[in-house]
């Protein structure tokens, strides 16, 4: 199959691309850092086709999808993985630019890629879109503010797509992991503070990018009449917690 993965230069996207190449698919590995995609191509061989893409650029998304389809044929599977969290401070302390970057990437970028791929999938009555959501889209936590809200969008958008696609062979799955280490996610979130990022995973045995790649590979093996709407994944070291109660004097 022809599979396009966004955010393939690191973390989940890199592991997903590598895994799907090893299973015989042609993978269009996209991200902004071409040097990292080229290194991945060196590892995976000619089945991995690196392409530069900033998902925030809607015109470039449309042009790249059209270019790939005319050269290689239709995209059968889209993995909307590119995304980021910026900042874990309380909402009232976060620069607006961080919120905008998350909305532009996690919501608008995912929307542009879906808009470019979906009509062809419907016309061919064949396709699968995987969207990377997060447990942050379901469970609020301090500092989750706009990041969690963008992932709530991913969850609901995925379900709404299926509502429009009922009866068609176009599948949509929202993959919603919890704590997952070994990627650039937390370093990006903490604006390059690697020590603080490492503390997030200390003694926790988090999920890994390979676990996410394994899940997509397993889903792809399901029979054609099965659509998994959403998958919530956590390491065994994590579970949903209690509501927060701040014990203090009653407000005046
Ligand atoms: P990483 O930071 O390791 O990788 C993010 C990828 O997204 C990189 O390849 C980066 O590439 C790409 N990217 C970022 N911005 C853009 C952009 N504007 N255009 C194109 N590509 C972009 O993160 P993870 O692999 O950990 O996360 C992947 C996805 O999974 C994200 O959507 C994240 O929100 C979600 N997720 C992560 C969890 C975790 O704990 N790690 C848990 C739950 C969900 P480049 O910089 O080269 O463009
Ligand atoms: C990443 C998981 O819990 O850091 O989406 O928000 S979490």
Tab-separated table of C-alpha atoms and ligand atoms in Angstrom:
chain	number	residue	atom	x	y	z
A	1	UNK	CA	0.000	0.000	0.000
A	2	UNK	CA	0.974	3.649	-0.345
A	3	UNK	CA	1.132	5.153	3.147
A	4	UNK	CA	1.806	8.793	3.987
A	5	UNK	CA	3.079	9.547	7.485
A	6	UNK	CA	3.370	13.084	8.828
A	7	UNK	CA	5.954	13.904	11.486
A	8	UNK	CA	8.183	11.019	10.368
A	9	UNK	CA	11.505	12.619	11.316
A	10	UNK	CA	11.273	11.545	14.993
A	11	UNK	CA	9.344	9.578	17.586
A	12	UNK	CA	6.139	7.798	16.607
A	13	UNK	CA	6.264	8.842	12.942
A	14	UNK	CA	9.766	7.486	12.509
A	15	UNK	CA	8.898	4.165	14.193
A	16	UNK	CA	5.622	3.841	12.250
A	17	UNK	CA	7.410	4.526	8.948
A	18	UNK	CA	10.138	2.022	9.689
A	19	UNK	CA	7.676	-0.671	10.724
A	20	UNK	CA	5.371	-0.212	7.727
A	21	UNK	CA	8.320	-0.229	5.306
A	22	UNK	CA	9.524	-3.479	6.853
A	23	UNK	CA	6.061	-4.922	6.186
A	24	UNK	CA	6.403	-4.180	2.466
A	25	UNK	CA	4.505	-0.913	2.123
A	26	UNK	CA	5.738	2.179	0.312
A	27	UNK	CA	5.933	4.964	2.897
A	28	UNK	CA	6.013	8.672	2.120
A	29	UNK	CA	7.813	9.965	5.183
A	30	UNK	CA	7.144	13.664	5.680
A	31	UNK	CA	8.346	16.323	8.125
A	32	UNK	CA	10.234	19.602	8.099
A	33	UNK	CA	13.718	18.136	8.736
A	34	UNK	CA	14.786	16.519	5.485
A	35	UNK	CA	18.189	15.440	6.871
A	36	UNK	CA	16.482	13.155	9.383
A	37	UNK	CA	14.097	11.781	6.758
A	38	UNK	CA	17.041	11.063	4.440
A	39	UNK	CA	18.803	9.192	7.255
A	40	UNK	CA	15.623	7.141	7.747
A	41	UNK	CA	15.515	6.432	4.008
A	42	UNK	CA	19.114	5.192	4.280
A	43	UNK	CA	17.933	2.726	6.932
A	44	UNK	CA	14.667	1.614	5.271
A	45	UNK	CA	15.712	1.554	1.607
A	46	UNK	CA	13.875	2.731	-1.531
A	47	UNK	CA	10.451	1.876	-0.086
A	48	UNK	CA	10.730	4.980	2.049
A	49	UNK	CA	10.283	8.175	0.063
A	50	UNK	CA	11.276	11.281	2.064
A	51	UNK	CA	9.353	14.496	1.407
A	52	UNK	CA	9.647	17.834	3.161
A	53	UNK	CA	6.341	19.026	4.545
A	54	UNK	CA	5.263	21.609	7.069
A	55	UNK	CA	1.653	20.592	7.761
A	56	UNK	CA	0.791	24.182	8.700
A	57	UNK	CA	1.162	25.138	5.038
A	58	UNK	CA	-2.187	24.150	3.529
A	59	UNK	CA	-1.191	24.962	-0.056
A	60	UNK	CA	1.972	22.839	0.198
A	61	UNK	CA	-0.022	19.945	1.698
A	62	UNK	CA	-2.459	19.964	-1.234
A	63	UNK	CA	0.367	20.245	-3.789
A	64	UNK	CA	2.426	17.447	-2.229
A	65	UNK	CA	-0.502	15.018	-2.027
A	66	UNK	CA	-1.358	15.718	-5.699
A	67	UNK	CA	2.303	15.307	-6.720
A	68	UNK	CA	2.593	11.957	-4.908
A	69	UNK	CA	-0.662	10.658	-6.365
A	70	UNK	CA	0.309	11.552	-9.919
A	71	UNK	CA	3.765	9.965	-9.592
A	72	UNK	CA	3.047	6.924	-7.395
A	73	UNK	CA	-0.725	6.406	-7.424
A	74	UNK	CA	-3.298	6.898	-4.690
A	75	UNK	CA	-2.498	7.239	-1.003
A	76	UNK	CA	-4.195	4.280	0.684
A	77	UNK	CA	-3.370	5.170	4.270
A	78	UNK	CA	-2.744	8.534	5.907
A	79	UNK	CA	-1.130	8.679	9.338
A	80	UNK	CA	-1.802	12.147	10.773
A	81	UNK	CA	0.920	12.030	13.400
A	82	UNK	CA	2.712	15.418	13.237
A	83	UNK	CA	1.938	17.329	16.373
A	84	UNK	CA	3.316	18.915	19.484
A	85	UNK	CA	2.701	20.183	22.959
A	86	UNK	CA	4.293	23.482	23.892
A	87	UNK	CA	4.485	24.372	27.554
A	88	UNK	CA	2.915	22.745	30.616
A	89	UNK	CA	2.388	25.937	32.606
A	90	UNK	CA	-1.048	27.114	33.755
A	91	UNK	CA	-3.128	28.677	30.970
A	92	UNK	CA	-2.703	32.167	32.400
A	93	UNK	CA	1.104	31.932	32.052
A	94	UNK	CA	1.424	30.530	28.523
A	95	UNK	CA	2.449	32.786	25.609
A	96	UNK	CA	-0.240	33.039	22.950
A	97	UNK	CA	2.313	31.940	20.336
A	98	UNK	CA	2.523	28.484	21.970
A	99	UNK	CA	-1.236	28.055	21.779
A	100	UNK	CA	-1.268	29.206	18.163
A	101	UNK	CA	1.493	26.769	17.166
A	102	UNK	CA	-0.460	23.848	18.679
A	103	UNK	CA	-3.700	24.833	16.967
A	104	UNK	CA	-1.924	25.386	13.642
A	105	UNK	CA	-0.167	22.012	13.773
A	106	UNK	CA	-2.399	19.629	15.733
A	107	UNK	CA	-5.712	20.898	14.374
A	108	UNK	CA	-5.202	22.802	11.148
A	109	UNK	CA	-2.308	20.659	9.876
A	110	UNK	CA	-4.266	17.465	10.504
A	111	UNK	CA	-7.282	19.032	8.833
A	112	UNK	CA	-5.295	20.056	5.712
A	113	UNK	CA	-3.878	16.542	5.256
A	114	UNK	CA	-7.275	14.936	5.775
A	115	UNK	CA	-8.895	17.342	3.325
A	116	UNK	CA	-6.264	16.499	0.704
A	117	UNK	CA	-6.547	12.718	1.094
A	118	UNK	CA	-10.220	12.083	1.862
A	119	UNK	CA	-12.062	12.797	-1.442
A	120	UNK	CA	-9.821	10.349	-3.348
A	121	UNK	CA	-10.322	7.676	-0.702
A	122	UNK	CA	-14.094	8.104	-0.935
A	123	UNK	CA	-14.018	8.025	-4.755
A	124	UNK	CA	-12.029	4.758	-4.638
A	125	UNK	CA	-14.080	3.476	-1.685
A	126	UNK	CA	-10.827	2.485	0.025
A	127	UNK	CA	-8.631	4.097	2.609
A	128	UNK	CA	-7.683	4.489	6.254
A	129	UNK	CA	-6.850	7.602	8.220
A	130	UNK	CA	-5.055	7.225	11.544
A	131	UNK	CA	-5.108	10.328	13.724
A	132	UNK	CA	-2.765	10.727	16.675
A	133	UNK	CA	-4.879	11.916	19.552
A	134	UNK	CA	-3.926	11.622	23.191
A	135	UNK	CA	-5.341	10.811	26.601
A	136	UNK	CA	-4.948	14.596	27.050
A	137	UNK	CA	-7.992	14.951	24.800
A	138	UNK	CA	-10.147	13.058	27.310
A	139	UNK	CA	-8.677	13.746	30.738
A	140	UNK	CA	-7.892	17.301	31.826
A	141	UNK	CA	-4.680	17.918	33.756
A	142	UNK	CA	-2.954	21.064	35.011
A	143	UNK	CA	-0.933	22.557	32.150
A	144	UNK	CA	-2.834	20.569	29.534
A	145	UNK	CA	-4.887	23.599	28.454
A	146	UNK	CA	-4.705	24.068	24.659
A	147	UNK	CA	-2.733	20.866	23.998
A	148	UNK	CA	-5.513	18.731	25.495
A	149	UNK	CA	-8.123	20.777	23.680
A	150	UNK	CA	-6.436	20.147	20.311
A	151	UNK	CA	-6.463	16.416	21.047
A	152	UNK	CA	-10.155	16.565	21.974
A	153	UNK	CA	-10.619	17.987	18.484
A	154	UNK	CA	-8.720	15.024	17.032
A	155	UNK	CA	-10.975	12.558	18.855
A	156	UNK	CA	-14.246	14.221	17.878
A	157	UNK	CA	-13.141	14.977	14.307
A	158	UNK	CA	-12.259	11.287	13.872
A	159	UNK	CA	-15.694	10.182	15.072
A	160	UNK	CA	-17.435	12.801	12.940
A	161	UNK	CA	-15.522	11.661	9.855
A	162	UNK	CA	-16.824	8.143	10.398
A	163	UNK	CA	-20.326	9.542	10.746
A	164	UNK	CA	-20.001	10.882	7.204
A	165	UNK	CA	-18.279	7.719	5.980
A	166	UNK	CA	-20.752	5.136	7.289
A	167	UNK	CA	-21.179	2.394	4.704
A	168	UNK	CA	-17.962	3.304	2.922
A	169	UNK	CA	-14.699	1.375	3.033
A	170	UNK	CA	-12.840	4.358	4.401
A	171	UNK	CA	-11.749	3.769	7.962
A	172	UNK	CA	-10.765	6.337	10.578
A	173	UNK	CA	-9.079	5.579	13.878
A	174	UNK	CA	-8.061	7.952	16.640
A	175	UNK	CA	-5.052	6.571	18.523
A	176	UNK	CA	-4.867	8.081	21.991
A	177	UNK	CA	-1.727	7.214	23.948
A	178	UNK	CA	-0.757	8.252	27.431
A	179	UNK	CA	2.765	8.471	28.781
A	180	UNK	CA	5.167	7.596	25.975
A	181	UNK	CA	8.924	8.055	26.255
A	182	UNK	CA	11.934	7.987	23.959
A	183	UNK	CA	10.606	10.659	21.592
A	184	UNK	CA	11.241	14.403	21.278
A	185	UNK	CA	7.775	15.213	22.642
A	186	UNK	CA	8.695	16.463	26.128
A	187	UNK	CA	11.912	18.194	25.032
A	188	UNK	CA	9.782	20.153	22.569
A	189	UNK	CA	7.143	20.786	25.215
A	190	UNK	CA	9.708	22.220	27.627
A	191	UNK	CA	11.369	24.304	24.920
A	192	UNK	CA	14.600	22.263	24.868
A	193	UNK	CA	14.991	21.554	28.613
A	194	UNK	CA	16.137	17.914	28.278
A	195	UNK	CA	16.584	17.378	32.027
A	196	UNK	CA	13.033	18.417	32.830
A	197	UNK	CA	11.815	16.289	29.927
A	198	UNK	CA	13.664	13.224	31.227
A	199	UNK	CA	12.042	13.597	34.658
A	200	UNK	CA	8.611	12.993	33.102
A	201	UNK	CA	9.555	9.363	32.395
A	202	UNK	CA	11.730	8.644	35.446
A	203	UNK	CA	11.094	5.127	36.823
A	204	UNK	CA	7.796	4.897	34.925
A	205	UNK	CA	8.410	2.368	32.101
A	206	UNK	CA	6.369	4.433	29.623
A	207	UNK	CA	4.976	3.309	26.278
A	208	UNK	CA	7.451	3.576	23.403
A	209	UNK	CA	7.137	4.686	19.788
A	210	UNK	CA	7.532	1.039	18.804
A	211	UNK	CA	4.340	0.244	20.768
A	212	UNK	CA	2.454	2.828	18.703
A	213	UNK	CA	3.893	1.441	15.440
A	214	UNK	CA	2.942	-2.062	16.547
A	215	UNK	CA	-0.636	-0.918	17.217
A	216	UNK	CA	-1.033	0.584	13.744
A	217	UNK	CA	0.419	-2.524	12.157
A	218	UNK	CA	-2.003	-4.691	14.139
A	219	UNK	CA	-4.968	-2.503	13.149
A	220	UNK	CA	-4.016	-2.712	9.476
A	221	UNK	CA	-4.332	-6.497	9.694
A	222	UNK	CA	-8.005	-6.351	10.742
A	223	UNK	CA	-10.659	-7.567	8.281
A	224	UNK	CA	-12.160	-4.876	6.019
A	225	UNK	CA	-15.527	-4.669	7.769
A	226	UNK	CA	-13.929	-3.634	11.082
A	227	UNK	CA	-13.395	0.001	12.068
A	228	UNK	CA	-11.786	0.748	15.404
A	229	UNK	CA	-13.050	4.239	16.245
A	230	UNK	CA	-10.594	5.094	18.997
A	231	UNK	CA	-7.908	3.361	20.999
A	232	UNK	CA	-6.787	4.641	24.384
A	233	UNK	CA	-3.377	3.294	25.393
A	234	UNK	CA	-1.430	3.679	28.627
A	235	UNK	CA	1.569	1.922	30.114
A	236	UNK	CA	0.699	-0.316	33.045
A	237	UNK	CA	2.418	2.247	35.257
A	238	UNK	CA	-0.295	4.807	34.439
A	239	UNK	CA	-4.036	5.002	35.080
A	240	UNK	CA	-6.606	7.780	35.212
A	241	UNK	CA	-6.463	9.622	38.519
A	242	UNK	CA	-8.659	11.390	40.992
A	243	UNK	CA	-10.348	14.738	40.722
A	244	UNK	CA	-8.163	17.415	42.216
A	245	UNK	CA	-9.354	18.904	45.501
A	246	UNK	CA	-7.578	21.956	46.870
A	247	UNK	CA	-8.158	22.130	50.639
A	248	UNK	CA	-8.321	25.759	51.665
A	249	UNK	CA	-10.547	28.310	53.394
A	250	UNK	CA	-13.929	28.931	51.757
A	251	UNK	CA	-13.908	31.853	49.330
A	252	UNK	CA	-15.277	35.062	50.841
B	1	LIG	P1	8.068	13.992	18.515
B	1	LIG	O1	8.283	15.373	19.025
B	1	LIG	O2	9.099	12.959	18.783
B	1	LIG	O3	7.820	14.049	16.942
B	1	LIG	C1	6.974	15.003	16.377
B	1	LIG	C2	7.073	14.937	14.875
B	1	LIG	O4	6.182	15.904	14.338
B	1	LIG	C3	8.456	15.248	14.370
B	1	LIG	O5	8.772	14.364	13.325
B	1	LIG	C4	8.333	16.676	13.830
B	1	LIG	O6	9.196	16.806	12.704
B	1	LIG	C5	6.868	16.677	13.379
B	1	LIG	N1	6.301	18.006	13.279
B	1	LIG	C6	6.143	18.934	14.254
B	1	LIG	N2	5.626	20.058	13.742
B	1	LIG	C7	5.444	19.826	12.412
B	1	LIG	C8	4.950	20.592	11.340
B	1	LIG	N3	4.534	21.860	11.503
B	1	LIG	N4	4.903	20.032	10.095
B	1	LIG	C9	5.324	18.768	9.918
B	1	LIG	N5	5.810	17.996	10.878
B	1	LIG	C10	5.874	18.520	12.124
B	1	LIG	O7	6.622	13.567	19.082
B	1	LIG	P2	5.948	12.127	19.290
B	1	LIG	O8	6.435	11.184	18.274
B	1	LIG	O9	6.064	11.765	20.716
B	1	LIG	O10	4.433	12.489	19.026
B	1	LIG	C11	3.804	12.267	17.783
B	1	LIG	C12	2.332	12.565	17.923
B	1	LIG	O11	1.768	11.788	18.964
B	1	LIG	C13	2.001	14.016	18.269
B	1	LIG	O12	0.826	14.365	17.582
B	1	LIG	C14	1.771	13.980	19.774
B	1	LIG	O13	0.923	14.999	20.191
B	1	LIG	C15	1.126	12.613	19.908
B	1	LIG	N6	1.265	12.007	21.231
B	1	LIG	C16	2.479	11.876	21.850
B	1	LIG	C17	2.561	11.276	23.080
B	1	LIG	C18	3.843	11.166	23.831
B	1	LIG	O14	3.794	11.035	25.072
B	1	LIG	N7	4.996	11.165	23.188
B	1	LIG	C19	1.380	10.700	23.735
B	1	LIG	C20	0.158	10.918	23.013
B	1	LIG	C21	0.119	11.517	21.803
B	1	LIG	P3	9.937	18.118	12.202
B	1	LIG	O15	10.335	18.899	13.429
B	1	LIG	O16	11.103	17.582	11.432
B	1	LIG	O17	8.950	18.804	11.334
B	2	LIG	C1	0.906	13.182	25.405
B	2	LIG	C2	0.443	12.532	26.671
B	2	LIG	O1	-0.194	12.994	29.100
B	2	LIG	O2	1.718	14.208	28.175
B	2	LIG	O3	-0.164	13.484	24.601
B	2	LIG	O4	-0.529	14.782	27.524
B	2	LIG	S1	0.348	13.687	27.905
